[in-house]
């Protein structure tokens, strides 16, 4: 599977401060530390040669040396410190810790130390004198029995029969789903493949009225791993997107989950990416466009784009109402 640009960027941002504090680390040690090959480390170091401050003069670029197998970097002051958590990231981790702490095997003093570090990180990033904001709120919790059922289904890969309340219709629905992960946002969400609707769905855990294990439906083998997974179902289309530079990351997500995905870089200008997905499910493609349409310059077929635009407009109308 090709490496995502975001993963490489994270490694580069960790590589420089690591070498700044440990000059002379060998290529073998770096490869083991960052869990990549020595060839990949050398490729990263060669990229650092053309990385630095705007201007691109010799004194503006990071210097790297590894001719004797030991690595040294210089002229890298701007990225010589580890990347810090943002206030939002630290707060999200703190909320997750509060939910998981009761069931963890870690010593109470370890949990308390991590909680304190995350609190200080959130406060420092926000520039506030006190914890403030989300840290003052009680973290969202999951009812213990429901949490145990969801955890068991996620661990064992089993299907669940959910009674799920839909407030917009004031309706209690019944769904059969295969869960993939629990995700913390403003509340807890269960990401799952919904066999009842035939696609990927996210369910607010607070709206799940009951959850019971059931035998796997006939289509349970269908793979699904998050919103980027391409699952052609029913009507299909040859989806072609031209992504703006700020949305180019989505091309990496799609390519990682769909081997048949074709990418063309700089298709409509520097930084743009054209994505071709033959045989994409029509409903899945419409949801993709509705979710990420802000970053799409062009989309084909046009009738699919029109349906996504109509769905987005209807959603805005409901929010406005």
PDB file of C-alpha atoms in Angstrom:
ATOM      1  CA  UNK A   1       0.000   0.000   0.000  1.00  0.00           C
ATOM      2  CA  UNK A   2       1.512   3.395  -0.938  1.00  0.00           C
ATOM      3  CA  UNK A   3       2.514   5.615   1.949  1.00  0.00           C
ATOM      4  CA  UNK A   4       0.276   8.607   2.564  1.00  0.00           C
ATOM      5  CA  UNK A   5       1.837  12.065   2.357  1.00  0.00           C
ATOM      6  CA  UNK A   6       0.551  12.870   5.862  1.00  0.00           C
ATOM      7  CA  UNK A   7       2.390   9.829   7.297  1.00  0.00           C
ATOM      8  CA  UNK A   8       5.659  10.874   5.694  1.00  0.00           C
ATOM      9  CA  UNK A   9       5.253  14.456   6.867  1.00  0.00           C
ATOM     10  CA  UNK A  10       4.714  13.229  10.428  1.00  0.00           C
ATOM     11  CA  UNK A  11       7.891  11.165  10.213  1.00  0.00           C
ATOM     12  CA  UNK A  12       9.921  14.092   8.839  1.00  0.00           C
ATOM     13  CA  UNK A  13       8.650  16.377  11.601  1.00  0.00           C
ATOM     14  CA  UNK A  14       9.757  13.769  14.146  1.00  0.00           C
ATOM     15  CA  UNK A  15      13.039  12.914  12.424  1.00  0.00           C
ATOM     16  CA  UNK A  16      14.631  16.373  12.688  1.00  0.00           C
ATOM     17  CA  UNK A  17      14.095  16.964  16.439  1.00  0.00           C
ATOM     18  CA  UNK A  18      15.140  13.351  17.125  1.00  0.00           C
ATOM     19  CA  UNK A  19      18.451  13.875  15.290  1.00  0.00           C
ATOM     20  CA  UNK A  20      18.958  17.326  16.810  1.00  0.00           C
ATOM     21  CA  UNK A  21      18.961  15.715  20.258  1.00  0.00           C
ATOM     22  CA  UNK A  22      20.825  12.541  19.204  1.00  0.00           C
ATOM     23  CA  UNK A  23      23.429  13.538  16.595  1.00  0.00           C
ATOM     24  CA  UNK A  24      25.327  10.604  15.165  1.00  0.00           C
ATOM     25  CA  UNK A  25      22.430   8.128  15.334  1.00  0.00           C
ATOM     26  CA  UNK A  26      22.995   5.365  12.772  1.00  0.00           C
ATOM     27  CA  UNK A  27      20.751   4.728   9.803  1.00  0.00           C
ATOM     28  CA  UNK A  28      19.934   1.303  11.234  1.00  0.00           C
ATOM     29  CA  UNK A  29      18.824   2.820  14.549  1.00  0.00           C
ATOM     30  CA  UNK A  30      16.685   5.435  12.777  1.00  0.00           C
ATOM     31  CA  UNK A  31      15.018   2.800  10.616  1.00  0.00           C
ATOM     32  CA  UNK A  32      14.140   0.768  13.707  1.00  0.00           C
ATOM     33  CA  UNK A  33      12.950   3.850  15.621  1.00  0.00           C
ATOM     34  CA  UNK A  34      10.615   5.055  12.842  1.00  0.00           C
ATOM     35  CA  UNK A  35       9.671   1.529  11.646  1.00  0.00           C
ATOM     36  CA  UNK A  36      10.728   1.996   8.018  1.00  0.00           C
ATOM     37  CA  UNK A  37      13.613   0.724   5.895  1.00  0.00           C
ATOM     38  CA  UNK A  38      17.066   2.316   5.826  1.00  0.00           C
ATOM     39  CA  UNK A  39      16.409   3.186   2.164  1.00  0.00           C
ATOM     40  CA  UNK A  40      13.331   5.155   3.237  1.00  0.00           C
ATOM     41  CA  UNK A  41      15.369   7.041   5.851  1.00  0.00           C
ATOM     42  CA  UNK A  42      17.919   7.995   3.187  1.00  0.00           C
ATOM     43  CA  UNK A  43      15.079   9.108   0.907  1.00  0.00           C
ATOM     44  CA  UNK A  44      13.743  11.285   3.748  1.00  0.00           C
ATOM     45  CA  UNK A  45      17.182  12.803   4.343  1.00  0.00           C
ATOM     46  CA  UNK A  46      17.507  13.635   0.656  1.00  0.00           C
ATOM     47  CA  UNK A  47      14.157  15.421   0.871  1.00  0.00           C
ATOM     48  CA  UNK A  48      15.421  17.439   3.843  1.00  0.00           C
ATOM     49  CA  UNK A  49      18.183  18.790   1.586  1.00  0.00           C
ATOM     50  CA  UNK A  50      15.570  20.789  -0.348  1.00  0.00           C
ATOM     51  CA  UNK A  51      13.525  21.755   2.721  1.00  0.00           C
ATOM     52  CA  UNK A  52      13.816  24.992   4.658  1.00  0.00           C
ATOM     53  CA  UNK A  53      12.811  28.637   4.879  1.00  0.00           C
ATOM     54  CA  UNK A  54      11.373  30.522   1.890  1.00  0.00           C
ATOM     55  CA  UNK A  55      14.109  31.851  -0.372  1.00  0.00           C
ATOM     56  CA  UNK A  56      15.702  28.490  -1.216  1.00  0.00           C
ATOM     57  CA  UNK A  57      19.243  29.825  -0.832  1.00  0.00           C
ATOM     58  CA  UNK A  58      21.884  27.474   0.594  1.00  0.00           C
ATOM     59  CA  UNK A  59      21.683  29.073   4.052  1.00  0.00           C
ATOM     60  CA  UNK A  60      17.897  28.640   4.063  1.00  0.00           C
ATOM     61  CA  UNK A  61      17.898  24.853   3.648  1.00  0.00           C
ATOM     62  CA  UNK A  62      18.289  22.080   6.200  1.00  0.00           C
ATOM     63  CA  UNK A  63      21.663  20.331   6.075  1.00  0.00           C
ATOM     64  CA  UNK A  64      21.932  16.543   6.475  1.00  0.00           C
ATOM     65  CA  UNK A  65      25.048  14.352   6.486  1.00  0.00           C
ATOM     66  CA  UNK A  66      25.208  10.539   6.630  1.00  0.00           C
ATOM     67  CA  UNK A  67      28.247   9.539   4.574  1.00  0.00           C
ATOM     68  CA  UNK A  68      29.727   7.332   7.350  1.00  0.00           C
ATOM     69  CA  UNK A  69      26.412   5.722   8.285  1.00  0.00           C
ATOM     70  CA  UNK A  70      25.829   8.137  11.163  1.00  0.00           C
ATOM     71  CA  UNK A  71      23.376  10.975  10.621  1.00  0.00           C
ATOM     72  CA  UNK A  72      23.746  14.646  11.513  1.00  0.00           C
ATOM     73  CA  UNK A  73      21.436  17.569  10.742  1.00  0.00           C
ATOM     74  CA  UNK A  74      22.065  21.302  10.982  1.00  0.00           C
ATOM     75  CA  UNK A  75      20.385  24.625  10.135  1.00  0.00           C
ATOM     76  CA  UNK A  76      17.027  23.195  11.248  1.00  0.00           C
ATOM     77  CA  UNK A  77      16.055  25.487  14.113  1.00  0.00           C
ATOM     78  CA  UNK A  78      12.455  25.974  12.903  1.00  0.00           C
ATOM     79  CA  UNK A  79      11.660  22.253  13.112  1.00  0.00           C
ATOM     80  CA  UNK A  80      14.124  21.177  15.813  1.00  0.00           C
ATOM     81  CA  UNK A  81      11.449  20.909  18.513  1.00  0.00           C
ATOM     82  CA  UNK A  82       8.774  18.190  18.647  1.00  0.00           C
ATOM     83  CA  UNK A  83       5.343  18.985  17.238  1.00  0.00           C
ATOM     84  CA  UNK A  84       2.964  19.968  20.040  1.00  0.00           C
ATOM     85  CA  UNK A  85      -0.618  18.864  20.435  1.00  0.00           C
ATOM     86  CA  UNK A  86      -3.218  21.468  19.570  1.00  0.00           C
ATOM     87  CA  UNK A  87      -5.754  22.405  22.236  1.00  0.00           C
ATOM     88  CA  UNK A  88      -8.432  20.438  20.377  1.00  0.00           C
ATOM     89  CA  UNK A  89      -6.203  17.345  20.057  1.00  0.00           C
ATOM     90  CA  UNK A  90      -5.189  17.405  23.718  1.00  0.00           C
ATOM     91  CA  UNK A  91      -8.783  17.887  24.839  1.00  0.00           C
ATOM     92  CA  UNK A  92      -9.988  14.992  22.661  1.00  0.00           C
ATOM     93  CA  UNK A  93      -7.325  12.714  24.133  1.00  0.00           C
ATOM     94  CA  UNK A  94      -8.270  13.837  27.644  1.00  0.00           C
ATOM     95  CA  UNK A  95     -11.942  13.010  27.036  1.00  0.00           C
ATOM     96  CA  UNK A  96     -10.995   9.613  25.611  1.00  0.00           C
ATOM     97  CA  UNK A  97      -8.837   8.941  28.679  1.00  0.00           C
ATOM     98  CA  UNK A  98     -11.740   9.743  31.012  1.00  0.00           C
ATOM     99  CA  UNK A  99     -13.921   7.232  29.189  1.00  0.00           C
ATOM    100  CA  UNK A 100     -11.317   4.445  29.026  1.00  0.00           C
ATOM    101  CA  UNK A 101      -9.704   4.921  32.448  1.00  0.00           C
ATOM    102  CA  UNK A 102     -12.234   2.871  34.474  1.00  0.00           C
ATOM    103  CA  UNK A 103     -11.548  -0.260  32.437  1.00  0.00           C
ATOM    104  CA  UNK A 104      -7.790   0.072  31.938  1.00  0.00           C
ATOM    105  CA  UNK A 105      -5.173  -2.087  33.634  1.00  0.00           C
ATOM    106  CA  UNK A 106      -2.823   0.875  34.038  1.00  0.00           C
ATOM    107  CA  UNK A 107      -1.909   1.990  37.545  1.00  0.00           C
ATOM    108  CA  UNK A 108      -4.026   4.907  38.874  1.00  0.00           C
ATOM    109  CA  UNK A 109      -0.933   7.076  39.264  1.00  0.00           C
ATOM    110  CA  UNK A 110      -0.061   6.509  35.576  1.00  0.00           C
ATOM    111  CA  UNK A 111      -3.547   7.530  34.486  1.00  0.00           C
ATOM    112  CA  UNK A 112      -3.363  10.605  36.735  1.00  0.00           C
ATOM    113  CA  UNK A 113       0.015  11.603  35.277  1.00  0.00           C
ATOM    114  CA  UNK A 114      -1.256  11.283  31.698  1.00  0.00           C
ATOM    115  CA  UNK A 115      -4.396  13.252  32.599  1.00  0.00           C
ATOM    116  CA  UNK A 116      -2.274  16.037  34.076  1.00  0.00           C
ATOM    117  CA  UNK A 117       0.010  16.216  31.030  1.00  0.00           C
ATOM    118  CA  UNK A 118      -2.931  16.360  28.617  1.00  0.00           C
ATOM    119  CA  UNK A 119      -4.619  19.066  30.685  1.00  0.00           C
ATOM    120  CA  UNK A 120      -1.460  21.183  30.712  1.00  0.00           C
ATOM    121  CA  UNK A 121      -0.986  20.607  26.962  1.00  0.00           C
ATOM    122  CA  UNK A 122      -4.526  21.788  26.208  1.00  0.00           C
ATOM    123  CA  UNK A 123      -4.150  24.843  28.442  1.00  0.00           C
ATOM    124  CA  UNK A 124      -0.748  25.728  26.966  1.00  0.00           C
ATOM    125  CA  UNK A 125      -1.984  25.403  23.382  1.00  0.00           C
ATOM    126  CA  UNK A 126      -5.061  27.501  24.090  1.00  0.00           C
ATOM    127  CA  UNK A 127      -3.052  30.165  25.912  1.00  0.00           C
ATOM    128  CA  UNK A 128      -5.521  30.181  28.807  1.00  0.00           C
ATOM    129  CA  UNK A 129      -4.691  30.663  32.503  1.00  0.00           C
ATOM    130  CA  UNK A 130      -6.995  27.809  33.544  1.00  0.00           C
ATOM    131  CA  UNK A 131      -8.298  24.629  32.012  1.00  0.00           C
ATOM    132  CA  UNK A 132     -11.439  26.261  30.665  1.00  0.00           C
ATOM    133  CA  UNK A 133     -13.423  25.230  27.597  1.00  0.00           C
ATOM    134  CA  UNK A 134     -14.123  21.593  27.012  1.00  0.00           C
ATOM    135  CA  UNK A 135     -11.916  20.475  29.909  1.00  0.00           C
ATOM    136  CA  UNK A 136     -14.485  21.858  32.351  1.00  0.00           C
ATOM    137  CA  UNK A 137     -17.229  19.713  30.813  1.00  0.00           C
ATOM    138  CA  UNK A 138     -18.066  16.228  32.001  1.00  0.00           C
ATOM    139  CA  UNK A 139     -16.730  13.829  29.341  1.00  0.00           C
ATOM    140  CA  UNK A 140     -19.353  11.944  27.333  1.00  0.00           C
ATOM    141  CA  UNK A 141     -19.910   8.470  28.669  1.00  0.00           C
ATOM    142  CA  UNK A 142     -21.391   5.246  27.322  1.00  0.00           C
ATOM    143  CA  UNK A 143     -23.851   3.246  29.381  1.00  0.00           C
ATOM    144  CA  UNK A 144     -21.799   0.319  30.798  1.00  0.00           C
ATOM    145  CA  UNK A 145     -23.870  -2.548  29.380  1.00  0.00           C
ATOM    146  CA  UNK A 146     -24.060  -0.929  25.937  1.00  0.00           C
ATOM    147  CA  UNK A 147     -20.322  -0.202  26.064  1.00  0.00           C
ATOM    148  CA  UNK A 148     -19.573  -3.853  26.854  1.00  0.00           C
ATOM    149  CA  UNK A 149     -21.722  -5.072  23.931  1.00  0.00           C
ATOM    150  CA  UNK A 150     -20.116  -2.625  21.485  1.00  0.00           C
ATOM    151  CA  UNK A 151     -16.598  -3.482  22.687  1.00  0.00           C
ATOM    152  CA  UNK A 152     -17.237  -7.211  22.299  1.00  0.00           C
ATOM    153  CA  UNK A 153     -18.610  -6.728  18.774  1.00  0.00           C
ATOM    154  CA  UNK A 154     -15.609  -4.615  17.779  1.00  0.00           C
ATOM    155  CA  UNK A 155     -13.203  -7.156  19.251  1.00  0.00           C
ATOM    156  CA  UNK A 156     -14.862 -10.236  17.740  1.00  0.00           C
ATOM    157  CA  UNK A 157     -16.066  -8.703  14.447  1.00  0.00           C
ATOM    158  CA  UNK A 158     -19.662  -9.746  15.124  1.00  0.00           C
ATOM    159  CA  UNK A 159     -22.857  -8.095  13.851  1.00  0.00           C
ATOM    160  CA  UNK A 160     -25.353  -6.245  16.030  1.00  0.00           C
ATOM    161  CA  UNK A 161     -29.076  -5.553  15.856  1.00  0.00           C
ATOM    162  CA  UNK A 162     -29.564  -1.928  16.889  1.00  0.00           C
ATOM    163  CA  UNK A 163     -32.651  -0.050  17.914  1.00  0.00           C
ATOM    164  CA  UNK A 164     -31.636   3.459  16.848  1.00  0.00           C
ATOM    165  CA  UNK A 165     -33.586   6.664  17.376  1.00  0.00           C
ATOM    166  CA  UNK A 166     -33.697   9.150  14.462  1.00  0.00           C
ATOM    167  CA  UNK A 167     -34.735  12.527  15.943  1.00  0.00           C
ATOM    168  CA  UNK A 168     -35.349  14.219  12.589  1.00  0.00           C
ATOM    169  CA  UNK A 169     -38.180  11.709  11.946  1.00  0.00           C
ATOM    170  CA  UNK A 170     -39.019  10.996  15.600  1.00  0.00           C
ATOM    171  CA  UNK A 171     -38.655   7.325  14.682  1.00  0.00           C
ATOM    172  CA  UNK A 172     -37.133   4.288  16.372  1.00  0.00           C
ATOM    173  CA  UNK A 173     -35.477   2.281  13.599  1.00  0.00           C
ATOM    174  CA  UNK A 174     -34.063  -1.241  13.599  1.00  0.00           C
ATOM    175  CA  UNK A 175     -30.676  -1.780  11.899  1.00  0.00           C
ATOM    176  CA  UNK A 176     -28.298  -4.705  11.481  1.00  0.00           C
ATOM    177  CA  UNK A 177     -24.714  -3.445  11.474  1.00  0.00           C
ATOM    178  CA  UNK A 178     -21.120  -4.668  11.602  1.00  0.00           C
ATOM    179  CA  UNK A 179     -19.163  -2.200  13.798  1.00  0.00           C
ATOM    180  CA  UNK A 180     -15.702  -0.962  12.809  1.00  0.00           C
ATOM    181  CA  UNK A 181     -14.695   1.558  15.483  1.00  0.00           C
ATOM    182  CA  UNK A 182     -15.826   3.909  18.235  1.00  0.00           C
ATOM    183  CA  UNK A 183     -14.936   7.537  17.557  1.00  0.00           C
ATOM    184  CA  UNK A 184     -15.059  10.522  19.874  1.00  0.00           C
ATOM    185  CA  UNK A 185     -16.314  13.833  18.489  1.00  0.00           C
ATOM    186  CA  UNK A 186     -18.797  16.067  20.279  1.00  0.00           C
ATOM    187  CA  UNK A 187     -20.166  12.738  21.493  1.00  0.00           C
ATOM    188  CA  UNK A 188     -19.306   9.072  20.884  1.00  0.00           C
ATOM    189  CA  UNK A 189     -20.008   7.669  17.424  1.00  0.00           C
ATOM    190  CA  UNK A 190     -20.098   4.075  16.209  1.00  0.00           C
ATOM    191  CA  UNK A 191     -18.774   3.741  12.647  1.00  0.00           C
ATOM    192  CA  UNK A 192     -20.242   0.626  11.053  1.00  0.00           C
ATOM    193  CA  UNK A 193     -21.388  -1.047   7.870  1.00  0.00           C
ATOM    194  CA  UNK A 194     -25.181  -0.938   7.930  1.00  0.00           C
ATOM    195  CA  UNK A 195     -26.559  -4.061   6.258  1.00  0.00           C
ATOM    196  CA  UNK A 196     -30.078  -2.623   6.405  1.00  0.00           C
ATOM    197  CA  UNK A 197     -29.198   0.370   4.211  1.00  0.00           C
ATOM    198  CA  UNK A 198     -26.277  -1.235   2.358  1.00  0.00           C
ATOM    199  CA  UNK A 199     -23.555   1.316   3.126  1.00  0.00           C
ATOM    200  CA  UNK A 200     -21.267   2.951   5.659  1.00  0.00           C
ATOM    201  CA  UNK A 201     -22.970   4.832   8.493  1.00  0.00           C
ATOM    202  CA  UNK A 202     -22.037   6.636  11.705  1.00  0.00           C
ATOM    203  CA  UNK A 203     -24.390   6.198  14.668  1.00  0.00           C
ATOM    204  CA  UNK A 204     -24.451   8.532  17.665  1.00  0.00           C
ATOM    205  CA  UNK A 205     -24.070   6.124  20.591  1.00  0.00           C
ATOM    206  CA  UNK A 206     -26.372   8.228  22.775  1.00  0.00           C
ATOM    207  CA  UNK A 207     -29.214   7.450  20.309  1.00  0.00           C
ATOM    208  CA  UNK A 208     -28.726   3.666  20.408  1.00  0.00           C
ATOM    209  CA  UNK A 209     -31.590   2.339  22.530  1.00  0.00           C
ATOM    210  CA  UNK A 210     -30.466  -1.304  22.450  1.00  0.00           C
ATOM    211  CA  UNK A 211     -27.779  -3.471  20.850  1.00  0.00           C
ATOM    212  CA  UNK A 212     -27.873  -7.267  20.622  1.00  0.00           C
ATOM    213  CA  UNK A 213     -25.463  -9.675  18.881  1.00  0.00           C
ATOM    214  CA  UNK A 214     -26.952 -11.439  15.858  1.00  0.00           C
ATOM    215  CA  UNK A 215     -25.638 -13.882  13.208  1.00  0.00           C
ATOM    216  CA  UNK A 216     -23.670 -12.208  10.444  1.00  0.00           C
ATOM    217  CA  UNK A 217     -25.856 -11.298   7.417  1.00  0.00           C
ATOM    218  CA  UNK A 218     -24.980 -12.815   4.002  1.00  0.00           C
ATOM    219  CA  UNK A 219     -23.139  -9.646   2.900  1.00  0.00           C
ATOM    220  CA  UNK A 220     -21.053  -9.426   6.074  1.00  0.00           C
ATOM    221  CA  UNK A 221     -17.845 -10.311   4.223  1.00  0.00           C
ATOM    222  CA  UNK A 222     -17.988  -6.990   2.365  1.00  0.00           C
ATOM    223  CA  UNK A 223     -14.949  -4.994   3.579  1.00  0.00           C
ATOM    224  CA  UNK A 224     -15.438  -1.556   5.057  1.00  0.00           C
ATOM    225  CA  UNK A 225     -12.907   0.608   6.838  1.00  0.00           C
ATOM    226  CA  UNK A 226     -14.156   4.121   7.402  1.00  0.00           C
ATOM    227  CA  UNK A 227     -15.574   6.791   5.112  1.00  0.00           C
ATOM    228  CA  UNK A 228     -12.886   6.383   2.468  1.00  0.00           C
ATOM    229  CA  UNK A 229     -13.722   2.720   1.693  1.00  0.00           C
ATOM    230  CA  UNK A 230     -15.132   2.300  -1.810  1.00  0.00           C
ATOM    231  CA  UNK A 231     -18.031  -0.168  -1.756  1.00  0.00           C
ATOM    232  CA  UNK A 232     -19.861  -0.353  -5.096  1.00  0.00           C
ATOM    233  CA  UNK A 233     -23.485  -1.266  -4.379  1.00  0.00           C
ATOM    234  CA  UNK A 234     -26.435  -1.267  -6.740  1.00  0.00           C
ATOM    235  CA  UNK A 235     -26.093   1.442  -9.386  1.00  0.00           C
ATOM    236  CA  UNK A 236     -22.499   2.210 -10.329  1.00  0.00           C
ATOM    237  CA  UNK A 237     -20.619   5.067 -11.974  1.00  0.00           C
ATOM    238  CA  UNK A 238     -17.172   5.921 -13.261  1.00  0.00           C
ATOM    239  CA  UNK A 239     -16.456   8.659 -10.751  1.00  0.00           C
ATOM    240  CA  UNK A 240     -13.924  11.332 -11.743  1.00  0.00           C
ATOM    241  CA  UNK A 241     -13.001  14.088  -9.312  1.00  0.00           C
ATOM    242  CA  UNK A 242     -10.609  16.993  -9.660  1.00  0.00           C
ATOM    243  CA  UNK A 243      -9.532  17.954  -6.145  1.00  0.00           C
ATOM    244  CA  UNK A 244      -8.326  21.362  -5.042  1.00  0.00           C
ATOM    245  CA  UNK A 245      -4.823  21.484  -3.479  1.00  0.00           C
ATOM    246  CA  UNK A 246      -6.226  21.759   0.047  1.00  0.00           C
ATOM    247  CA  UNK A 247      -8.227  18.550  -0.510  1.00  0.00           C
ATOM    248  CA  UNK A 248      -5.440  16.583  -2.231  1.00  0.00           C
ATOM    249  CA  UNK A 249      -5.072  14.437   0.913  1.00  0.00           C
ATOM    250  CA  UNK A 250      -8.375  12.773   0.018  1.00  0.00           C
ATOM    251  CA  UNK A 251      -6.730  11.257  -3.066  1.00  0.00           C
ATOM    252  CA  UNK A 252      -4.305   9.373  -0.802  1.00  0.00           C
ATOM    253  CA  UNK A 253      -7.198   8.029   1.279  1.00  0.00           C
ATOM    254  CA  UNK A 254      -9.066   6.832  -1.795  1.00  0.00           C
ATOM    255  CA  UNK A 255      -5.981   5.273  -3.403  1.00  0.00           C
ATOM    256  CA  UNK A 256      -5.172   3.386  -0.206  1.00  0.00           C
ATOM    257  CA  UNK A 257      -8.627   1.785  -0.055  1.00  0.00           C
ATOM    258  CA  UNK A 258      -9.250   1.152  -3.776  1.00  0.00           C
ATOM    259  CA  UNK A 259      -6.441  -0.475  -5.822  1.00  0.00           C
ATOM    260  CA  UNK A 260      -8.229   0.409  -9.066  1.00  0.00           C
ATOM    261  CA  UNK A 261      -8.107   4.119  -8.235  1.00  0.00           C
ATOM    262  CA  UNK A 262      -6.150   6.238 -10.749  1.00  0.00           C
ATOM    263  CA  UNK A 263      -4.446   9.525  -9.794  1.00  0.00           C
ATOM    264  CA  UNK A 264      -3.208  12.356 -12.011  1.00  0.00           C
ATOM    265  CA  UNK A 265      -1.266  15.071 -10.216  1.00  0.00           C
ATOM    266  CA  UNK A 266      -1.393  18.755 -11.232  1.00  0.00           C
ATOM    267  CA  UNK A 267      -4.325  17.904 -13.517  1.00  0.00           C
ATOM    268  CA  UNK A 268      -5.879  21.388 -13.303  1.00  0.00           C
ATOM    269  CA  UNK A 269      -3.007  23.420 -11.923  1.00  0.00           C
ATOM    270  CA  UNK A 270      -0.252  23.031  -9.305  1.00  0.00           C
ATOM    271  CA  UNK A 271      -1.307  20.920  -6.345  1.00  0.00           C
ATOM    272  CA  UNK A 272      -4.545  19.647  -7.869  1.00  0.00           C
ATOM    273  CA  UNK A 273      -5.228  15.916  -8.233  1.00  0.00           C
ATOM    274  CA  UNK A 274      -7.605  14.112 -10.596  1.00  0.00           C
ATOM    275  CA  UNK A 275      -9.055  10.893  -9.178  1.00  0.00           C
ATOM    276  CA  UNK A 276     -10.634   8.171 -11.349  1.00  0.00           C
ATOM    277  CA  UNK A 277     -12.730   5.493  -9.628  1.00  0.00           C
ATOM    278  CA  UNK A 278     -14.257   3.031 -12.102  1.00  0.00           C
ATOM    279  CA  UNK A 279     -17.290   1.180 -10.832  1.00  0.00           C
ATOM    280  CA  UNK A 280     -17.851   3.257  -7.692  1.00  0.00           C
ATOM    281  CA  UNK A 281     -21.192   2.748  -5.948  1.00  0.00           C
ATOM    282  CA  UNK A 282     -23.586   5.555  -6.844  1.00  0.00           C
ATOM    283  CA  UNK A 283     -24.914   6.062  -3.308  1.00  0.00           C
ATOM    284  CA  UNK A 284     -21.406   5.957  -1.816  1.00  0.00           C
ATOM    285  CA  UNK A 285     -20.141   8.475  -4.405  1.00  0.00           C
ATOM    286  CA  UNK A 286     -23.035  10.831  -3.682  1.00  0.00           C
ATOM    287  CA  UNK A 287     -22.251  10.748   0.045  1.00  0.00           C
ATOM    288  CA  UNK A 288     -18.557  11.358  -0.692  1.00  0.00           C
ATOM    289  CA  UNK A 289     -19.380  14.451  -2.742  1.00  0.00           C
ATOM    290  CA  UNK A 290     -21.823  15.711  -0.138  1.00  0.00           C
ATOM    291  CA  UNK A 291     -19.195  15.376   2.599  1.00  0.00           C
ATOM    292  CA  UNK A 292     -16.140  16.705   0.725  1.00  0.00           C
ATOM    293  CA  UNK A 293     -17.641  18.803  -2.074  1.00  0.00           C
ATOM    294  CA  UNK A 294     -15.971  21.982  -0.816  1.00  0.00           C
ATOM    295  CA  UNK A 295     -12.622  20.558  -1.946  1.00  0.00           C
ATOM    296  CA  UNK A 296     -13.834  19.348  -5.379  1.00  0.00           C
ATOM    297  CA  UNK A 297     -13.271  21.540  -8.455  1.00  0.00           C
ATOM    298  CA  UNK A 298     -15.078  19.240 -10.905  1.00  0.00           C
ATOM    299  CA  UNK A 299     -17.022  16.001 -10.609  1.00  0.00           C
ATOM    300  CA  UNK A 300     -18.312  13.549 -13.204  1.00  0.00           C
ATOM    301  CA  UNK A 301     -20.849  12.289 -14.039  1.00  0.00           C
ATOM    302  CA  UNK A 302     -22.697  15.614 -13.793  1.00  0.00           C
ATOM    303  CA  UNK A 303     -25.982  14.051 -12.673  1.00  0.00           C
ATOM    304  CA  UNK A 304     -24.200  12.548  -9.667  1.00  0.00           C
ATOM    305  CA  UNK A 305     -22.777  15.961  -8.788  1.00  0.00           C
ATOM    306  CA  UNK A 306     -26.253  17.461  -9.099  1.00  0.00           C
ATOM    307  CA  UNK A 307     -27.708  14.868  -6.697  1.00  0.00           C
ATOM    308  CA  UNK A 308     -24.947  15.582  -4.161  1.00  0.00           C
ATOM    309  CA  UNK A 309     -25.547  19.334  -4.442  1.00  0.00           C
ATOM    310  CA  UNK A 310     -29.267  18.816  -3.915  1.00  0.00           C
ATOM    311  CA  UNK A 311     -28.611  16.656  -0.844  1.00  0.00           C
ATOM    312  CA  UNK A 312     -26.295  19.327   0.605  1.00  0.00           C
ATOM    313  CA  UNK A 313     -28.860  22.048  -0.029  1.00  0.00           C
ATOM    314  CA  UNK A 314     -31.579  19.998   1.650  1.00  0.00           C
ATOM    315  CA  UNK A 315     -29.345  19.416   4.671  1.00  0.00           C
ATOM    316  CA  UNK A 316     -28.653  23.155   4.930  1.00  0.00           C
ATOM    317  CA  UNK A 317     -32.372  23.851   4.658  1.00  0.00           C
ATOM    318  CA  UNK A 318     -33.102  21.451   7.528  1.00  0.00           C
ATOM    319  CA  UNK A 319     -30.371  23.039   9.673  1.00  0.00           C
ATOM    320  CA  UNK A 320     -31.746  26.471   8.875  1.00  0.00           C
ATOM    321  CA  UNK A 321     -35.208  25.387   9.877  1.00  0.00           C
TER     322      UNK A 321
END
